[in-house]
Amino acid sequence: MSKIAVKVDDLTVAYNYKPVLWDIDLEIPEGVLMAIVGPNGAGKSTLIKSILGILKPIAGSVSIYGKPYDKQRQKVAYVPQKGSVDWDFPTTALDVVMMGTYGSLGWIKRPGQKEKKAALEALEKVGMLSFKSRQISQLSGGQQQRIFLARALVQNAAIYFMDEPFQGVDASTEIAIINILKALRKAGKTVIVVHHDLQTVPEYFDWVTFLNVKKIATGPVKDIFNDDNLTKTYGINYKVSIQE
Amino acid sequence: MSSAQIEIQLIASIVAVACAIPGTFLVLRKMAMISDAISHSILPGIVIGFFITHNLNSPLLILFAAFTGIITVVLVEYIQKTNLVKEDTAIGLVFPALFSIGVILIAKNANDVHLDVDAVLLGELAFAPFDRLIINGADVGPKSLWIVGSILLITLTLLITFFKELKVSTFDKGLAASLGFSPAIIHYGLMSVSSVTTVGAFDAVGAILVVALMIAPAATAYLLTTDLKKMLVLAVGFGIFSAIMGYWVAHWLDASIAGSITTILGLVFLMVYLFAPSKGIIAVLYREKQQRIEVSLLTFLLHLKNHDELEERHVKHLNEHINWQKVRSKSVLDLAQKNNMIHIENQIVSLTEKGDAFTSKAIDYIITNRDAQIEDMKDDFFLFRG
């Protein structure tokens, strides 16, 4: 059994006293590429945000490699939903990627040549180097998503959390992104993705968590991605044929 | 220029700069109305602070009033969090209530001091040079100059020190939180600076102009640049320009300085709103017109590509067939010829090699929606600039 990268214990999160996540226990082993699936309002984004300390849970705890998130920030990178920011903000693609280096700099210290070099390398990896000086509102949806991915890459983390990275991107960007995610897993990183498209789960991911306010199931895709769990999660009689 | 005139312009300019800096971030955070709320609701803070310190220029009074500003923000957020009303409604509920408490307090208790509702609304910049700061018997300048100068110095120091943190938490709160830059600390830091600046500027320019000085220069700068640092510099520039121009307009018209500065701010915004190179109304209208012509051009080129028959490519036929008015047909034909995309021989229009290549590429783009292929076309055509 490999090491546990992320451990969630008895996590309960509520908005205005209405539970969005109910008593979640979850262990994510190191080195998996995991999808979190579930219907709208299942608490997928909430789970990620709670693990990252962006939302305060009303009960439970989270540990990253055995320690609280506060102590392990450097090991974690986060890609929020593309729609969560204002793309009219006056800044360039390169500058957004540079923001990924702010965490390792800490308060007050400014990014310098080293950070700029890392940001340019990350832009190169996502195929966006020629857009480095482009104002971010002038980028297409897919390009914006790649910029976000580059910003996470620049953090050089051990664990990557991504909130719907495939939302509103074209097919070629989707392939580019999944190839980068697979490369990350190959490099021994743990990648956790909130995902919507059930059809692509077996092709893209090796680990999956079914979530609908409660955790339904978690484990290897080949063992647990089946009609039974899908029906339990989505509440309707779900039929997918994943075995070709 | 008398020394009083120079002092007034200096105070106005410093206030403008001190306001433009937090104003830029308020505009980017879509919190412009919060500055309006703060500027009004610090009034009870000023009045109560005055009762305690008996000195309108005391730093303690400034802190006390700024604290009322923070309370405003907290109250607005608290009401909003209940989800019973939206943010703008919450703002509309909180600040008039606090402001009116201030008005009542002045009317009941402060009739004999230099604090009346007119001054509160419009400021008394013209009188600022009369209130001098005397240290060891030496006159070192107007008190308000020292107050707003110190506030500007603090604001500038904070801006330079925490620029990175301000930027990341303004652009992406979620990322800032996950990186360990508490958005709440930065939010309340910005609110504190805005409150202190508002109080400091209040005496000089009044509650209404403070809002204009915070929002107008930043909104104007926003239309001109895509770089946060340049936006700050431009906002500061517009603030200073309006402060000095406003002073002289007031001088010539023998009118209120605060009113004149605000008018200039509005005029500067209007000019930029109309004439800004890429976001201005005129540029936008021009671009839309160009895009319409370019769509027509593409339709036309595609028609030529699809038809080998001579009768389909006759100039006259094109007019009737594509069903365009003469003017439009002519402008499209001119544009295509100017770009060497077509040649006309005996009234028959044909695609040139360049025109043919362009059409294939453009159609390919429209079908696949892949961006990389059309990078070089973006310079020549608006249509492909997204």
JSON list of C-alpha atoms in Angstrom, two decimals, chain B residues 46-183:
[
{"chain": "B", "resi": 46, "resn": "ILE", "atom": "CA", "xyz": [-16.12, 62.32, 13.36]},
{"chain": "B", "resi": 47, "resn": "VAL", "atom": "CA", "xyz": [-18.73, 63.96, 15.57]},
{"chain": "B", "resi": 48, "resn": "ILE", "atom": "CA", "xyz": [-18.22, 61.60, 18.50]},
{"chain": "B", "resi": 49, "resn": "GLY", "atom": "CA", "xyz": [-14.46, 61.80, 18.01]},
{"chain": "B", "resi": 50, "resn": "PHE", "atom": "CA", "xyz": [-14.76, 65.57, 18.15]},
{"chain": "B", "resi": 51, "resn": "PHE", "atom": "CA", "xyz": [-16.70, 65.43, 21.42]},
{"chain": "B", "resi": 52, "resn": "ILE", "atom": "CA", "xyz": [-13.91, 63.34, 22.90]},
{"chain": "B", "resi": 53, "resn": "THR", "atom": "CA", "xyz": [-10.87, 65.16, 21.51]},
{"chain": "B", "resi": 54, "resn": "HIS", "atom": "CA", "xyz": [-12.29, 68.67, 20.95]},
{"chain": "B", "resi": 55, "resn": "ASN", "atom": "CA", "xyz": [-9.96, 68.90, 17.98]},
{"chain": "B", "resi": 56, "resn": "LEU", "atom": "CA", "xyz": [-10.99, 68.33, 14.38]},
{"chain": "B", "resi": 57, "resn": "ASN", "atom": "CA", "xyz": [-7.43, 67.58, 13.31]},
{"chain": "B", "resi": 58, "resn": "SER", "atom": "CA", "xyz": [-6.54, 65.09, 16.02]},
{"chain": "B", "resi": 59, "resn": "PRO", "atom": "CA", "xyz": [-5.11, 61.79, 14.77]},
{"chain": "B", "resi": 60, "resn": "LEU", "atom": "CA", "xyz": [-7.27, 60.09, 17.40]},
{"chain": "B", "resi": 61, "resn": "LEU", "atom": "CA", "xyz": [-10.36, 61.53, 15.74]},
{"chain": "B", "resi": 62, "resn": "ILE", "atom": "CA", "xyz": [-9.20, 60.21, 12.39]},
{"chain": "B", "resi": 63, "resn": "LEU", "atom": "CA", "xyz": [-8.72, 56.73, 13.85]},
{"chain": "B", "resi": 64, "resn": "PHE", "atom": "CA", "xyz": [-12.06, 56.90, 15.60]},
{"chain": "B", "resi": 65, "resn": "ALA", "atom": "CA", "xyz": [-13.87, 57.92, 12.42]},
{"chain": "B", "resi": 66, "resn": "ALA", "atom": "CA", "xyz": [-12.02, 55.33, 10.37]},
{"chain": "B", "resi": 67, "resn": "PHE", "atom": "CA", "xyz": [-13.20, 52.73, 12.84]},
{"chain": "B", "resi": 68, "resn": "THR", "atom": "CA", "xyz": [-16.80, 53.77, 12.06]},
{"chain": "B", "resi": 69, "resn": "GLY", "atom": "CA", "xyz": [-15.93, 53.14, 8.42]},
{"chain": "B", "resi": 70, "resn": "ILE", "atom": "CA", "xyz": [-14.88, 49.59, 9.25]},
{"chain": "B", "resi": 71, "resn": "ILE", "atom": "CA", "xyz": [-18.06, 49.09, 11.26]},
{"chain": "B", "resi": 72, "resn": "THR", "atom": "CA", "xyz": [-20.00, 50.10, 8.15]},
{"chain": "B", "resi": 73, "resn": "VAL", "atom": "CA", "xyz": [-18.26, 47.42, 6.10]},
{"chain": "B", "resi": 74, "resn": "VAL", "atom": "CA", "xyz": [-18.84, 44.81, 8.79]},
{"chain": "B", "resi": 75, "resn": "LEU", "atom": "CA", "xyz": [-22.52, 45.73, 9.11]},
{"chain": "B", "resi": 76, "resn": "VAL", "atom": "CA", "xyz": [-23.04, 45.62, 5.36]},
{"chain": "B", "resi": 77, "resn": "GLU", "atom": "CA", "xyz": [-21.39, 42.21, 5.16]},
{"chain": "B", "resi": 78, "resn": "TYR", "atom": "CA", "xyz": [-23.36, 40.94, 8.13]},
{"chain": "B", "resi": 79, "resn": "ILE", "atom": "CA", "xyz": [-26.71, 41.98, 6.68]},
{"chain": "B", "resi": 80, "resn": "GLN", "atom": "CA", "xyz": [-25.71, 40.58, 3.30]},
{"chain": "B", "resi": 81, "resn": "LYS", "atom": "CA", "xyz": [-24.66, 37.25, 4.81]},
{"chain": "B", "resi": 82, "resn": "THR", "atom": "CA", "xyz": [-28.15, 36.61, 6.11]},
{"chain": "B", "resi": 83, "resn": "ASN", "atom": "CA", "xyz": [-29.15, 36.30, 2.44]},
{"chain": "B", "resi": 84, "resn": "LEU", "atom": "CA", "xyz": [-32.31, 38.26, 3.19]},
{"chain": "B", "resi": 85, "resn": "VAL", "atom": "CA", "xyz": [-31.17, 41.25, 1.12]},
{"chain": "B", "resi": 86, "resn": "LYS", "atom": "CA", "xyz": [-28.53, 41.78, -1.58]},
{"chain": "B", "resi": 87, "resn": "GLU", "atom": "CA", "xyz": [-25.32, 43.74, -1.11]},
{"chain": "B", "resi": 88, "resn": "ASP", "atom": "CA", "xyz": [-26.49, 46.99, -2.72]},
{"chain": "B", "resi": 89, "resn": "THR", "atom": "CA", "xyz": [-29.60, 46.97, -0.54]},
{"chain": "B", "resi": 90, "resn": "ALA", "atom": "CA", "xyz": [-27.47, 46.32, 2.55]},
{"chain": "B", "resi": 91, "resn": "ILE", "atom": "CA", "xyz": [-25.27, 49.32, 1.66]},
{"chain": "B", "resi": 92, "resn": "GLY", "atom": "CA", "xyz": [-28.36, 51.44, 1.10]},
{"chain": "B", "resi": 93, "resn": "LEU", "atom": "CA", "xyz": [-29.64, 50.47, 4.53]},
{"chain": "B", "resi": 94, "resn": "VAL", "atom": "CA", "xyz": [-26.49, 50.98, 6.56]},
{"chain": "B", "resi": 95, "resn": "PHE", "atom": "CA", "xyz": [-24.96, 54.26, 5.49]},
{"chain": "B", "resi": 96, "resn": "PRO", "atom": "CA", "xyz": [-27.98, 56.57, 5.52]},
{"chain": "B", "resi": 97, "resn": "ALA", "atom": "CA", "xyz": [-28.78, 55.32, 9.02]},
{"chain": "B", "resi": 98, "resn": "LEU", "atom": "CA", "xyz": [-25.28, 56.07, 10.31]},
{"chain": "B", "resi": 99, "resn": "PHE", "atom": "CA", "xyz": [-25.05, 59.35, 8.38]},
{"chain": "B", "resi": 100, "resn": "SER", "atom": "CA", "xyz": [-28.34, 60.60, 9.79]},
{"chain": "B", "resi": 101, "resn": "ILE", "atom": "CA", "xyz": [-27.16, 59.82, 13.31]},
{"chain": "B", "resi": 102, "resn": "GLY", "atom": "CA", "xyz": [-24.20, 62.07, 12.53]},
{"chain": "B", "resi": 103, "resn": "VAL", "atom": "CA", "xyz": [-26.47, 64.82, 11.19]},
{"chain": "B", "resi": 104, "resn": "ILE", "atom": "CA", "xyz": [-28.63, 64.72, 14.33]},
{"chain": "B", "resi": 105, "resn": "LEU", "atom": "CA", "xyz": [-25.57, 64.76, 16.58]},
{"chain": "B", "resi": 106, "resn": "ILE", "atom": "CA", "xyz": [-24.24, 67.86, 14.80]},
{"chain": "B", "resi": 107, "resn": "ALA", "atom": "CA", "xyz": [-27.57, 69.65, 14.93]},
{"chain": "B", "resi": 108, "resn": "LYS", "atom": "CA", "xyz": [-28.09, 68.89, 18.62]},
{"chain": "B", "resi": 109, "resn": "ASN", "atom": "CA", "xyz": [-24.62, 69.37, 20.02]},
{"chain": "B", "resi": 110, "resn": "ALA", "atom": "CA", "xyz": [-22.14, 70.97, 17.71]},
{"chain": "B", "resi": 111, "resn": "ASN", "atom": "CA", "xyz": [-23.82, 74.17, 16.62]},
{"chain": "B", "resi": 112, "resn": "ASP", "atom": "CA", "xyz": [-21.00, 76.29, 17.88]},
{"chain": "B", "resi": 113, "resn": "VAL", "atom": "CA", "xyz": [-18.14, 74.49, 16.17]},
{"chain": "B", "resi": 114, "resn": "HIS", "atom": "CA", "xyz": [-16.91, 74.58, 12.62]},
{"chain": "B", "resi": 115, "resn": "LEU", "atom": "CA", "xyz": [-18.79, 71.44, 11.65]},
{"chain": "B", "resi": 116, "resn": "ASP", "atom": "CA", "xyz": [-21.97, 71.88, 9.68]},
{"chain": "B", "resi": 117, "resn": "VAL", "atom": "CA", "xyz": [-23.79, 69.78, 7.15]},
{"chain": "B", "resi": 118, "resn": "ASP", "atom": "CA", "xyz": [-22.70, 71.89, 4.16]},
{"chain": "B", "resi": 119, "resn": "ALA", "atom": "CA", "xyz": [-19.06, 71.51, 5.08]},
{"chain": "B", "resi": 120, "resn": "VAL", "atom": "CA", "xyz": [-19.56, 67.80, 5.60]},
{"chain": "B", "resi": 121, "resn": "LEU", "atom": "CA", "xyz": [-21.01, 67.33, 2.13]},
{"chain": "B", "resi": 122, "resn": "LEU", "atom": "CA", "xyz": [-18.78, 69.62, 0.12]},
{"chain": "B", "resi": 123, "resn": "GLY", "atom": "CA", "xyz": [-15.69, 70.29, 2.21]},
{"chain": "B", "resi": 124, "resn": "GLU", "atom": "CA", "xyz": [-13.93, 73.59, 2.73]},
{"chain": "B", "resi": 125, "resn": "LEU", "atom": "CA", "xyz": [-10.78, 73.36, 0.70]},
{"chain": "B", "resi": 126, "resn": "ALA", "atom": "CA", "xyz": [-10.62, 77.13, 0.35]},
{"chain": "B", "resi": 127, "resn": "PHE", "atom": "CA", "xyz": [-10.27, 77.54, 4.11]},
{"chain": "B", "resi": 128, "resn": "ALA", "atom": "CA", "xyz": [-7.63, 74.85, 4.53]},
{"chain": "B", "resi": 129, "resn": "PRO", "atom": "CA", "xyz": [-4.65, 77.26, 4.42]},
{"chain": "B", "resi": 130, "resn": "PHE", "atom": "CA", "xyz": [-6.03, 79.24, 7.39]},
{"chain": "B", "resi": 131, "resn": "ASP", "atom": "CA", "xyz": [-5.60, 76.42, 9.86]},
{"chain": "B", "resi": 132, "resn": "ARG", "atom": "CA", "xyz": [-1.82, 76.31, 10.38]},
{"chain": "B", "resi": 133, "resn": "LEU", "atom": "CA", "xyz": [0.36, 73.80, 12.13]},
{"chain": "B", "resi": 134, "resn": "ILE", "atom": "CA", "xyz": [2.67, 75.65, 14.50]},
{"chain": "B", "resi": 135, "resn": "ILE", "atom": "CA", "xyz": [5.64, 73.76, 15.92]},
{"chain": "B", "resi": 136, "resn": "ASN", "atom": "CA", "xyz": [7.78, 75.62, 18.50]},
{"chain": "B", "resi": 137, "resn": "GLY", "atom": "CA", "xyz": [6.32, 78.89, 17.28]},
{"chain": "B", "resi": 138, "resn": "ALA", "atom": "CA", "xyz": [7.28, 78.18, 13.65]},
{"chain": "B", "resi": 139, "resn": "ASP", "atom": "CA", "xyz": [4.60, 77.94, 10.95]},
{"chain": "B", "resi": 140, "resn": "VAL", "atom": "CA", "xyz": [5.22, 74.68, 9.05]},
{"chain": "B", "resi": 141, "resn": "GLY", "atom": "CA", "xyz": [2.18, 74.81, 6.78]},
{"chain": "B", "resi": 142, "resn": "PRO", "atom": "CA", "xyz": [-1.53, 74.05, 6.85]},
{"chain": "B", "resi": 143, "resn": "LYS", "atom": "CA", "xyz": [-2.62, 71.28, 9.20]},
{"chain": "B", "resi": 144, "resn": "SER", "atom": "CA", "xyz": [-4.63, 69.47, 6.52]},
{"chain": "B", "resi": 145, "resn": "LEU", "atom": "CA", "xyz": [-1.53, 69.29, 4.32]},
{"chain": "B", "resi": 146, "resn": "TRP", "atom": "CA", "xyz": [0.28, 67.41, 7.08]},
{"chain": "B", "resi": 147, "resn": "ILE", "atom": "CA", "xyz": [-2.68, 65.14, 7.72]},
{"chain": "B", "resi": 148, "resn": "VAL", "atom": "CA", "xyz": [-3.30, 64.14, 4.12]},
{"chain": "B", "resi": 149, "resn": "GLY", "atom": "CA", "xyz": [0.46, 63.96, 3.51]},
{"chain": "B", "resi": 150, "resn": "SER", "atom": "CA", "xyz": [0.90, 61.46, 6.34]},
{"chain": "B", "resi": 151, "resn": "ILE", "atom": "CA", "xyz": [-2.06, 59.42, 5.10]},
{"chain": "B", "resi": 152, "resn": "LEU", "atom": "CA", "xyz": [-0.61, 59.34, 1.59]},
{"chain": "B", "resi": 153, "resn": "LEU", "atom": "CA", "xyz": [2.75, 58.22, 2.94]},
{"chain": "B", "resi": 154, "resn": "ILE", "atom": "CA", "xyz": [1.13, 55.35, 4.86]},
{"chain": "B", "resi": 155, "resn": "THR", "atom": "CA", "xyz": [-0.99, 54.36, 1.85]},
{"chain": "B", "resi": 156, "resn": "LEU", "atom": "CA", "xyz": [2.02, 54.38, -0.48]},
{"chain": "B", "resi": 157, "resn": "THR", "atom": "CA", "xyz": [4.11, 52.32, 1.94]},
{"chain": "B", "resi": 158, "resn": "LEU", "atom": "CA", "xyz": [1.34, 49.74, 2.31]},
{"chain": "B", "resi": 159, "resn": "LEU", "atom": "CA", "xyz": [0.76, 49.65, -1.45]},
{"chain": "B", "resi": 160, "resn": "ILE", "atom": "CA", "xyz": [4.43, 49.04, -2.23]},
{"chain": "B", "resi": 161, "resn": "THR", "atom": "CA", "xyz": [4.85, 46.49, 0.56]},
{"chain": "B", "resi": 162, "resn": "PHE", "atom": "CA", "xyz": [1.70, 44.48, -0.15]},
{"chain": "B", "resi": 163, "resn": "PHE", "atom": "CA", "xyz": [1.27, 45.03, -3.87]},
{"chain": "B", "resi": 164, "resn": "LYS", "atom": "CA", "xyz": [1.63, 41.34, -4.68]},
{"chain": "B", "resi": 165, "resn": "GLU", "atom": "CA", "xyz": [-0.85, 40.30, -1.99]},
{"chain": "B", "resi": 166, "resn": "LEU", "atom": "CA", "xyz": [-3.37, 42.96, -3.03]},
{"chain": "B", "resi": 167, "resn": "LYS", "atom": "CA", "xyz": [-3.12, 41.89, -6.64]},
{"chain": "B", "resi": 168, "resn": "VAL", "atom": "CA", "xyz": [-3.55, 38.16, -6.09]},
{"chain": "B", "resi": 169, "resn": "SER", "atom": "CA", "xyz": [-6.40, 38.50, -3.60]},
{"chain": "B", "resi": 170, "resn": "THR", "atom": "CA", "xyz": [-8.21, 40.98, -5.85]},
{"chain": "B", "resi": 171, "resn": "PHE", "atom": "CA", "xyz": [-7.86, 38.78, -8.93]},
{"chain": "B", "resi": 172, "resn": "ASP", "atom": "CA", "xyz": [-8.39, 35.37, -7.36]},
{"chain": "B", "resi": 173, "resn": "LYS", "atom": "CA", "xyz": [-9.59, 35.16, -3.78]},
{"chain": "B", "resi": 174, "resn": "GLY", "atom": "CA", "xyz": [-9.61, 31.35, -3.82]},
{"chain": "B", "resi": 175, "resn": "LEU", "atom": "CA", "xyz": [-5.99, 31.11, -4.92]},
{"chain": "B", "resi": 176, "resn": "ALA", "atom": "CA", "xyz": [-4.92, 33.76, -2.41]},
{"chain": "B", "resi": 177, "resn": "ALA", "atom": "CA", "xyz": [-6.57, 31.78, 0.39]},
{"chain": "B", "resi": 178, "resn": "SER", "atom": "CA", "xyz": [-5.02, 28.49, -0.70]},
{"chain": "B", "resi": 179, "resn": "LEU", "atom": "CA", "xyz": [-1.56, 30.13, -0.88]},
{"chain": "B", "resi": 180, "resn": "GLY", "atom": "CA", "xyz": [-1.96, 31.38, 2.67]},
{"chain": "B", "resi": 181, "resn": "PHE", "atom": "CA", "xyz": [-2.63, 35.08, 1.97]},
{"chain": "B", "resi": 182, "resn": "SER", "atom": "CA", "xyz": [-5.75, 35.51, 4.05]},
{"chain": "B", "resi": 183, "resn": "PRO", "atom": "CA", "xyz": [-8.20, 37.40, 1.82]}
]
